[in-house]
PDB file of C-alpha atoms in Angstrom:
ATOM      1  CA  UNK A 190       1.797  -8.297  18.606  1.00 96.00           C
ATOM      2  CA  UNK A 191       3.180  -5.003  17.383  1.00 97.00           C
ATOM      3  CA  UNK A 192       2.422  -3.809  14.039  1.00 98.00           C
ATOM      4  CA  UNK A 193       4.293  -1.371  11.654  1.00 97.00           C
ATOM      5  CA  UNK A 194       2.307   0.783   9.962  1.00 97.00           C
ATOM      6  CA  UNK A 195       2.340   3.747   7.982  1.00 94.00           C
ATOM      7  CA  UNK A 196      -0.747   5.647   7.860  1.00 92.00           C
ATOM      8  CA  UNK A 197       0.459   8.306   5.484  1.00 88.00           C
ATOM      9  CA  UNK A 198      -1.993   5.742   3.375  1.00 89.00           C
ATOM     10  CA  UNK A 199      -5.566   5.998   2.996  1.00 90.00           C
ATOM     11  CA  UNK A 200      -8.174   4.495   2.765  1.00 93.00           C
ATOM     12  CA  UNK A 201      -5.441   1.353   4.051  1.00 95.00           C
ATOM     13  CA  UNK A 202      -4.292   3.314   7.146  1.00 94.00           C
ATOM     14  CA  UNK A 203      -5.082   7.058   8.065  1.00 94.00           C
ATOM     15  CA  UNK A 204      -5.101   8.989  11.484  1.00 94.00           C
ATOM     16  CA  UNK A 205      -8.644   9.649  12.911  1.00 94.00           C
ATOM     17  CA  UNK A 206      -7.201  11.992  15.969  1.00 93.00           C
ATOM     18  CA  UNK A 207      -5.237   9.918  17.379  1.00 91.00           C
ATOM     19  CA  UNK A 208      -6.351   6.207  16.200  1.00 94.00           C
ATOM     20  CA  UNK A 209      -4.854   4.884  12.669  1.00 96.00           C
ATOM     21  CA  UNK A 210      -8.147   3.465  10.662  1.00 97.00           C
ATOM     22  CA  UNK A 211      -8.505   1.789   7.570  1.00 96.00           C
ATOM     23  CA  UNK A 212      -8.794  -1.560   5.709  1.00 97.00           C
ATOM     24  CA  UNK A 213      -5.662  -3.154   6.710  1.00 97.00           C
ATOM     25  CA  UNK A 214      -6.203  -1.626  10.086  1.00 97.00           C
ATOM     26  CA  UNK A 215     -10.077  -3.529  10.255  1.00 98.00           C
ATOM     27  CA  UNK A 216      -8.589  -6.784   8.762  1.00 98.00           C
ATOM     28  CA  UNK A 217      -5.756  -7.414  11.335  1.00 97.00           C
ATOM     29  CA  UNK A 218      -8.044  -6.709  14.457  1.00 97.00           C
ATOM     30  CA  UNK A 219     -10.005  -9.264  12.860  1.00 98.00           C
ATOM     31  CA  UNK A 220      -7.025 -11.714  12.534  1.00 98.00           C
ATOM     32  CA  UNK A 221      -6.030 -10.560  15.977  1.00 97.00           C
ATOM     33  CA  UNK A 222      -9.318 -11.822  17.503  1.00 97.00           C
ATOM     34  CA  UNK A 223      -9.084 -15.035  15.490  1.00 96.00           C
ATOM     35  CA  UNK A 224      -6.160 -15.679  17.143  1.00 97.00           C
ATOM     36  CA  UNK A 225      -6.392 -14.408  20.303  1.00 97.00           C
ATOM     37  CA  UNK A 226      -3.941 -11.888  20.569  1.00 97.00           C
ATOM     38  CA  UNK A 227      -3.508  -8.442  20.955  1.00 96.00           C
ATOM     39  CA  UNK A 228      -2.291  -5.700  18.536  1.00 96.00           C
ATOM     40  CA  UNK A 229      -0.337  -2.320  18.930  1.00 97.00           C
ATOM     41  CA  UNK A 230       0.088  -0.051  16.271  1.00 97.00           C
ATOM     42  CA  UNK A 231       3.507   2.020  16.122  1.00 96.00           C
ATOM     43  CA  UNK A 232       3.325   4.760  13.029  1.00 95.00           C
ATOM     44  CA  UNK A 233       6.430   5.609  11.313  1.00 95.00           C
ATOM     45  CA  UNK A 234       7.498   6.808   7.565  1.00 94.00           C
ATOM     46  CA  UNK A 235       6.624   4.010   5.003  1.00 94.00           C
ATOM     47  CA  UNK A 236      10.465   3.446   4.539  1.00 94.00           C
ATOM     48  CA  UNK A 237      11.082   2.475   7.968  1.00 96.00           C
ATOM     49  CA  UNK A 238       8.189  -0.085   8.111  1.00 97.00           C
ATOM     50  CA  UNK A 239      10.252  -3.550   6.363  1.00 97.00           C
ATOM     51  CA  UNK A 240      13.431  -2.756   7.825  1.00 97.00           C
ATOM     52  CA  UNK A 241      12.028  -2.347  11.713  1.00 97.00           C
ATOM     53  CA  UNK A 242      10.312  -5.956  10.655  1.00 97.00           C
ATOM     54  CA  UNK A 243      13.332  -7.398   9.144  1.00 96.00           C
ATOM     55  CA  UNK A 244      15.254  -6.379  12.276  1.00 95.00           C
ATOM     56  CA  UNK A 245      12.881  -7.909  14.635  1.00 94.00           C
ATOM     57  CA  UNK A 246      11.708  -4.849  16.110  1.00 97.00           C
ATOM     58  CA  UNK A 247       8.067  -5.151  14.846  1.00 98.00           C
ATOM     59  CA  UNK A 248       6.208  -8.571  14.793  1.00 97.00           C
ATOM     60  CA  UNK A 249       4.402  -7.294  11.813  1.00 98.00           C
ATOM     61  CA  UNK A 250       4.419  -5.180   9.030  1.00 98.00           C
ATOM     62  CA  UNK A 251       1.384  -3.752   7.041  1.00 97.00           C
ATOM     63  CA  UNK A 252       0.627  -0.670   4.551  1.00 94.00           C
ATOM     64  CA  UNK A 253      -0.235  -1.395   1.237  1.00 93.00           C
ATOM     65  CA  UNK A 254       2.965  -3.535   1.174  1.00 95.00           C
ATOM     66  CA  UNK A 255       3.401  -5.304  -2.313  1.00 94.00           C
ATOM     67  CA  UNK A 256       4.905  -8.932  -2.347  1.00 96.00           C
ATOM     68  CA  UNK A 257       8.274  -8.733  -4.749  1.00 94.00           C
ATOM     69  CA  UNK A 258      11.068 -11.328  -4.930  1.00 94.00           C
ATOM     70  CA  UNK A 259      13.539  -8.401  -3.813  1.00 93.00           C
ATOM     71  CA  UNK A 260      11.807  -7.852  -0.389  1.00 95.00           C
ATOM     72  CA  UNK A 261      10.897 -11.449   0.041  1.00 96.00           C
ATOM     73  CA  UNK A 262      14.942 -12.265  -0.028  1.00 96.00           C
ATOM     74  CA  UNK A 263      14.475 -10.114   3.708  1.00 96.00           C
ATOM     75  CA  UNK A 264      10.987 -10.910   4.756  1.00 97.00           C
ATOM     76  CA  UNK A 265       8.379 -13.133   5.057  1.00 98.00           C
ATOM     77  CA  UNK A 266       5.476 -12.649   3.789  1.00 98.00           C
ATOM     78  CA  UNK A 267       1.419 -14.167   4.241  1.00 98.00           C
ATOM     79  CA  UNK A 268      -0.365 -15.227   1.097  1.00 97.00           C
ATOM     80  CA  UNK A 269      -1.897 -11.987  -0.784  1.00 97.00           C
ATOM     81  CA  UNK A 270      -5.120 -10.526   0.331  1.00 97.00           C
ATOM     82  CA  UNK A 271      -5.942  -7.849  -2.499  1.00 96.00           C
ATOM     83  CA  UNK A 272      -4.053  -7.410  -5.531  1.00 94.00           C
ATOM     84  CA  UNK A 273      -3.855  -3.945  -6.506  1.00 92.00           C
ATOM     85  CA  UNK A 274      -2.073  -1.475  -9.229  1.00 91.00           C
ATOM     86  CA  UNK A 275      -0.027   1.514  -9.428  1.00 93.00           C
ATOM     87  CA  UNK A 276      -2.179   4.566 -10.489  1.00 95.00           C
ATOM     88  CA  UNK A 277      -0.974   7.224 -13.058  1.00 96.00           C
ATOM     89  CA  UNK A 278      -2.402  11.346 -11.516  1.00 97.00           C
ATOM     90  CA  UNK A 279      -2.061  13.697 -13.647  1.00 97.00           C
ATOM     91  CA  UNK A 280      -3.316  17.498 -14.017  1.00 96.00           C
ATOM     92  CA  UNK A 281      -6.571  17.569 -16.095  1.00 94.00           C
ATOM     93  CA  UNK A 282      -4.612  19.779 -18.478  1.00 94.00           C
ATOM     94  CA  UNK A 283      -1.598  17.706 -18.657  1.00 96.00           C
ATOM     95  CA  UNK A 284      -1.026  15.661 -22.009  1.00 95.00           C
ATOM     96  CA  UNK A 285      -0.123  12.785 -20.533  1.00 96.00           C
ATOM     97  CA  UNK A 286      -3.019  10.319 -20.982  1.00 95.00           C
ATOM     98  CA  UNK A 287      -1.550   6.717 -20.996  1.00 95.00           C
ATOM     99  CA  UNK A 288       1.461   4.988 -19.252  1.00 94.00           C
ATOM    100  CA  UNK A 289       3.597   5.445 -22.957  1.00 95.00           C
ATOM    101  CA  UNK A 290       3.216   9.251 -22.619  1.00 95.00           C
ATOM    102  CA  UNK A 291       5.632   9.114 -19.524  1.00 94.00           C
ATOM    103  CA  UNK A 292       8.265   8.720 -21.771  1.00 92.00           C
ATOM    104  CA  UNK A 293      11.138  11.641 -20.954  1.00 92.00           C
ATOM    105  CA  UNK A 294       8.692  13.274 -18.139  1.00 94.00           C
ATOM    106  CA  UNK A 295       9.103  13.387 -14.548  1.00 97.00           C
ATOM    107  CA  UNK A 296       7.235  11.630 -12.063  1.00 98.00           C
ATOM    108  CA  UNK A 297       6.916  12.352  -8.315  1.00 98.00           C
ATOM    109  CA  UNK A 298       6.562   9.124  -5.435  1.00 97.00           C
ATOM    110  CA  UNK A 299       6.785   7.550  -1.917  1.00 95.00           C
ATOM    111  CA  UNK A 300      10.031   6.650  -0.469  1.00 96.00           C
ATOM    112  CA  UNK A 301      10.241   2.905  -0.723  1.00 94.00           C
ATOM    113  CA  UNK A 302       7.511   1.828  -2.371  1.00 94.00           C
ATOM    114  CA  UNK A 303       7.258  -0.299  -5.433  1.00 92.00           C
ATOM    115  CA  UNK A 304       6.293   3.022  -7.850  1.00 94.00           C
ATOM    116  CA  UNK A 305       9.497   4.615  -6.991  1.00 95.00           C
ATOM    117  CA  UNK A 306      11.791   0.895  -7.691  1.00 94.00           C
ATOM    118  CA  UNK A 307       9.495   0.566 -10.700  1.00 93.00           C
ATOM    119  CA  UNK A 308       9.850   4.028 -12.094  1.00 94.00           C
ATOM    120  CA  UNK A 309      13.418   4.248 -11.183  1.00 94.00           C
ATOM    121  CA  UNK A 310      14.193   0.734 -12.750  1.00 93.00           C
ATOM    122  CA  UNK A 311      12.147   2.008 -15.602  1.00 92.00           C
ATOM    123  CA  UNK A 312      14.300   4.746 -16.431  1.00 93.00           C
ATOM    124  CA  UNK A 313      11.462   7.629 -15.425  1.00 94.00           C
ATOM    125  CA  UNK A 314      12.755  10.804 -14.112  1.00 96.00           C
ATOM    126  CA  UNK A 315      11.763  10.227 -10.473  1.00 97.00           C
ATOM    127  CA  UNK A 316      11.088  12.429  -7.517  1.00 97.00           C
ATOM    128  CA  UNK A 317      10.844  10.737  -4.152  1.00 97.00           C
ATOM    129  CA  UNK A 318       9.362  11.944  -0.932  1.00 97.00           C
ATOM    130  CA  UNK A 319       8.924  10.472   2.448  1.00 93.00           C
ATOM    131  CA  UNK A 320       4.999  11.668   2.674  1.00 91.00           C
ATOM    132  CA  UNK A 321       2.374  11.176  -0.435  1.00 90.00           C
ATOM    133  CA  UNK A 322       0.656  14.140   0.154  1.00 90.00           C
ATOM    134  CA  UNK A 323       4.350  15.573  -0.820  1.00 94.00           C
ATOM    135  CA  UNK A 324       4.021  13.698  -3.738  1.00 95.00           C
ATOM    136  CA  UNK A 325       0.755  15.096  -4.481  1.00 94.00           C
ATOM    137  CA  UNK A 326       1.946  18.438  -3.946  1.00 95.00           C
ATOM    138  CA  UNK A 327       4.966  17.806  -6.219  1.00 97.00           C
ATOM    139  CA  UNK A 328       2.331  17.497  -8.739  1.00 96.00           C
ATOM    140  CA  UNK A 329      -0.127  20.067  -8.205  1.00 95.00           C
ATOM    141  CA  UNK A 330       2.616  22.559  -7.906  1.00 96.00           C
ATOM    142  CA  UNK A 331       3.800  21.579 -11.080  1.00 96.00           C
ATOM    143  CA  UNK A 332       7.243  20.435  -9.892  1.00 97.00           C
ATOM    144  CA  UNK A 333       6.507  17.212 -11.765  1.00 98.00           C
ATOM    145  CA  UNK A 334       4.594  15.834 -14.615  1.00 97.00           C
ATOM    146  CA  UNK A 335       2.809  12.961 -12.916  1.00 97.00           C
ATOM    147  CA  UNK A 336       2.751  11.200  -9.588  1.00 97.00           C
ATOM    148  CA  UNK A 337       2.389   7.453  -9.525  1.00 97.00           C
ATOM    149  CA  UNK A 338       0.854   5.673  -6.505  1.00 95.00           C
ATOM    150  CA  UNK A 339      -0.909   2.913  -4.862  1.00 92.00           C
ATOM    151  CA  UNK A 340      -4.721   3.139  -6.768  1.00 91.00           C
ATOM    152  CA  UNK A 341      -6.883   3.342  -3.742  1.00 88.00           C
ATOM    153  CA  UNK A 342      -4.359   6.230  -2.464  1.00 88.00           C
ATOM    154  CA  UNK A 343      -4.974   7.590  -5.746  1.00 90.00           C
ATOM    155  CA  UNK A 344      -8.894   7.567  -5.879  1.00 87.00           C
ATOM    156  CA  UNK A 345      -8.878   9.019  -2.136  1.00 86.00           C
ATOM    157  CA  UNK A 346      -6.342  11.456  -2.667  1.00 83.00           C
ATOM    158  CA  UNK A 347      -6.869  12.841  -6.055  1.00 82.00           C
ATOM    159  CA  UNK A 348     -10.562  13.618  -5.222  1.00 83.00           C
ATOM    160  CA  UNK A 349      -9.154  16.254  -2.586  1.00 86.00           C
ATOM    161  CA  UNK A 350      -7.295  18.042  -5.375  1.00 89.00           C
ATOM    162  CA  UNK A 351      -8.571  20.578  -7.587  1.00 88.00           C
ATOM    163  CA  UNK A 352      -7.582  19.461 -11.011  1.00 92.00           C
ATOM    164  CA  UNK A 353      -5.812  16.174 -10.744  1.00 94.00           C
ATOM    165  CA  UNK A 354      -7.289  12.973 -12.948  1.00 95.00           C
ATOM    166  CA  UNK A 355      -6.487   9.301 -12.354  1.00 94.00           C
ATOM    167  CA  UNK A 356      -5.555   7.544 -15.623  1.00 95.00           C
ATOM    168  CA  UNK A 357      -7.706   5.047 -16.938  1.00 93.00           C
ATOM    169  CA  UNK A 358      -4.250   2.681 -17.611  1.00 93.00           C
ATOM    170  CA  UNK A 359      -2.206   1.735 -14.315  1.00 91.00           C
ATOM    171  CA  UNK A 360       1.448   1.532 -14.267  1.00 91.00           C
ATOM    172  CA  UNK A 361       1.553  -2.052 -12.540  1.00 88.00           C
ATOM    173  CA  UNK A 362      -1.059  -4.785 -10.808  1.00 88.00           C
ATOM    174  CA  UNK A 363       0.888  -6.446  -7.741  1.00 92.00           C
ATOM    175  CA  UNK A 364      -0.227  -8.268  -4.506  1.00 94.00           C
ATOM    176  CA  UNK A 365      -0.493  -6.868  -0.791  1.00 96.00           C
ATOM    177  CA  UNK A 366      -0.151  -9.006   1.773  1.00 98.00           C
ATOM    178  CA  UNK A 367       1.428  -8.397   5.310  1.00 98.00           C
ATOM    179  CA  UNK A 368       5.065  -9.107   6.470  1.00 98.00           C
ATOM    180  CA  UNK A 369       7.280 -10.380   8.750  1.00 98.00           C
ATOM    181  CA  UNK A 370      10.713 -11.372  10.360  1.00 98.00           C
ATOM    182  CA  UNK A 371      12.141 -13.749   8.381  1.00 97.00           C
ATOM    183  CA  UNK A 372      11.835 -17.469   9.755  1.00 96.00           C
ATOM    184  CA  UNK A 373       7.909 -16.240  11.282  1.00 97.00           C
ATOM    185  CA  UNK A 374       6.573 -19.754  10.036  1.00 97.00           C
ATOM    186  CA  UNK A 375       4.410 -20.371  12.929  1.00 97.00           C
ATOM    187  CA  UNK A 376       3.114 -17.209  12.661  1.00 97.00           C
ATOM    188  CA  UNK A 377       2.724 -16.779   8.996  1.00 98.00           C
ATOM    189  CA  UNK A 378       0.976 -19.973   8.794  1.00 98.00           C
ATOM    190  CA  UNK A 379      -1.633 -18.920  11.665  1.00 98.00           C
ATOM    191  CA  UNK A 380      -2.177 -15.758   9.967  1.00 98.00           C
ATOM    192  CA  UNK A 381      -2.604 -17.490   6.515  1.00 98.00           C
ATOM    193  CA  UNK A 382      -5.514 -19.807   8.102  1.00 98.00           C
ATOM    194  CA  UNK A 383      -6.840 -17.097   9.462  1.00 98.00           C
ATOM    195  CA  UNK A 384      -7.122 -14.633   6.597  1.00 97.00           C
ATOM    196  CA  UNK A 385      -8.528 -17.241   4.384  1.00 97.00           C
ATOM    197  CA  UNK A 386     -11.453 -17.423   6.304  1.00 98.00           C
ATOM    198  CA  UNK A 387     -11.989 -14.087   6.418  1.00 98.00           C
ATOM    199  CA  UNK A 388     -11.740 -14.337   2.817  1.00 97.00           C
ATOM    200  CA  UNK A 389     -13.805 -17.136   1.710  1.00 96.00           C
ATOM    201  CA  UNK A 390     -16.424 -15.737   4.021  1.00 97.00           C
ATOM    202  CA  UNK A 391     -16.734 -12.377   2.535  1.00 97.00           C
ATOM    203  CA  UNK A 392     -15.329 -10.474   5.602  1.00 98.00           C
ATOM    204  CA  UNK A 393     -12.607  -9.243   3.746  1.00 98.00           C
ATOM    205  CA  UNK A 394     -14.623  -7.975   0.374  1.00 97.00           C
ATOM    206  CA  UNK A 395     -17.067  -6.346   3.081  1.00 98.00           C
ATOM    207  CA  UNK A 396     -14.284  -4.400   4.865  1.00 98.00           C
ATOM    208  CA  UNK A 397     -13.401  -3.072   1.522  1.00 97.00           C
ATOM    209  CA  UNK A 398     -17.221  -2.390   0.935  1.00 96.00           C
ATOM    210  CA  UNK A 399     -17.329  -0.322   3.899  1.00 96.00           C
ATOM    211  CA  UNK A 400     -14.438   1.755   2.584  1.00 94.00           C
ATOM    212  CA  UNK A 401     -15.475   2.445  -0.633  1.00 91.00           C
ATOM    213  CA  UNK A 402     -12.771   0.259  -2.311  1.00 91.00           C
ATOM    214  CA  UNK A 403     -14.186  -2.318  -5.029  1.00 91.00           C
ATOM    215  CA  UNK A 404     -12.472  -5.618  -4.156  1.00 94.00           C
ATOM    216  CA  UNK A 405     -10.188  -7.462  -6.271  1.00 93.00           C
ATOM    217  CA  UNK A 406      -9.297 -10.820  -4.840  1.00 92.00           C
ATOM    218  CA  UNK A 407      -5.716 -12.168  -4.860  1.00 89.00           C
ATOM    219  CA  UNK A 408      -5.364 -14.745  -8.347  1.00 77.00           C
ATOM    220  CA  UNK A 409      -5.118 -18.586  -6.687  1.00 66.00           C
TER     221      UNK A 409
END
């Protein structure tokens, strides 16, 4: 199977030399093996990763991807694995301190993901970039006020920046999951059986364990 992935995402996917690691990366080799197949990673800019599924190009599709009713419209998807939120950085100094103070300031995100359709359908002054370390830059450099992202990227991140703070309030809670072609029933519904094994058996919590990441399990 080949897998899109984006590993402009840590601790979910990240290069180590050559070799993308991470969460997502540990939980589909362990699908993989469930199901006897095997997995090659192509890397590309987060933006590219549904359409090159949608298209057929890619048998799968993973990096941090949320599960919306826009994208499923394109894409199928497997039942959630994590549910995670959209993080508010700031500057220590800044006066932003909850999601209200946003209001009229200008916010810095990743191409395609669900902070910039949510801050943009939000009316939030938004700055896009293909890279989150742009994003992150964007903010450090005080080009913006605040840069929303993905939690975990925003705990892993932030800590490498001198000065920025991750708001106690998130901007959203949503499900990941992985995602394919549309019409992929046969595979969806292997890799649903699959990852709830590794769920009810505590692989999954574990990999997150390893990582650092507390878990919070998908809502039944």
């Amino acid at each position: 199977l080949t897998v899109a992935t984006s590993p402009d995402f840590p601790p979910f996917e990240s290069l180590d030399g050559d070799r993308i690691v991470g969460i997502e990366v540990d939980i589909l080799e362990k699908i993989a093996e469930t199901l006897g197949v095997e997995i090659k990673f192509e890397q590309m800019d987060f933006d590219s990763v549904l359409p090159g599924v949608q298209a057929g190009k890619f048998d799968v599709g993973m990096s941090g991807i949320t599960v919306t009713a826009e994208r499923e419209k394109n894409a199928d998807f497997t039942d959630p694995y994590f549910m995670a939120a959209q993080a508010i950085v700031v500057m220590e100094d800044s006066d932003i301190t909850c999601k209200a103070d946003l209001e009229g300031k200008s916010v810095s995100v990743q191409t395609g993901t669900t902070a910039e359709s949510y801050c943009m359908e939000n009316g939030y002054d938004v700055q896009a970039f293909q890279a989150n370390n742009d994003a992150a830059s964007a903010l450090t450099s005080g080009k913006v006020d605040a840069w929303v992202v993905d939690n975990e990227v925003a705990v892993a991140l932030a800590a490498e920046l001198d000065g920025a703070v991750v708001l106690d309030e998130a901007m959203t809670s949503e499900p990941y999951a992985f995602a394919f072609a549309k019409g992929s029933d046969t595979l969806v519904a292997a890799f649903n059986d699959a990852l709830k094994a590794l769920i009810d058996d505590g692989t999954v919590e574990a990999i997150f364990e390893e990582y650092g990441v507390p878990y919070v399990a998908p809502e039944k």
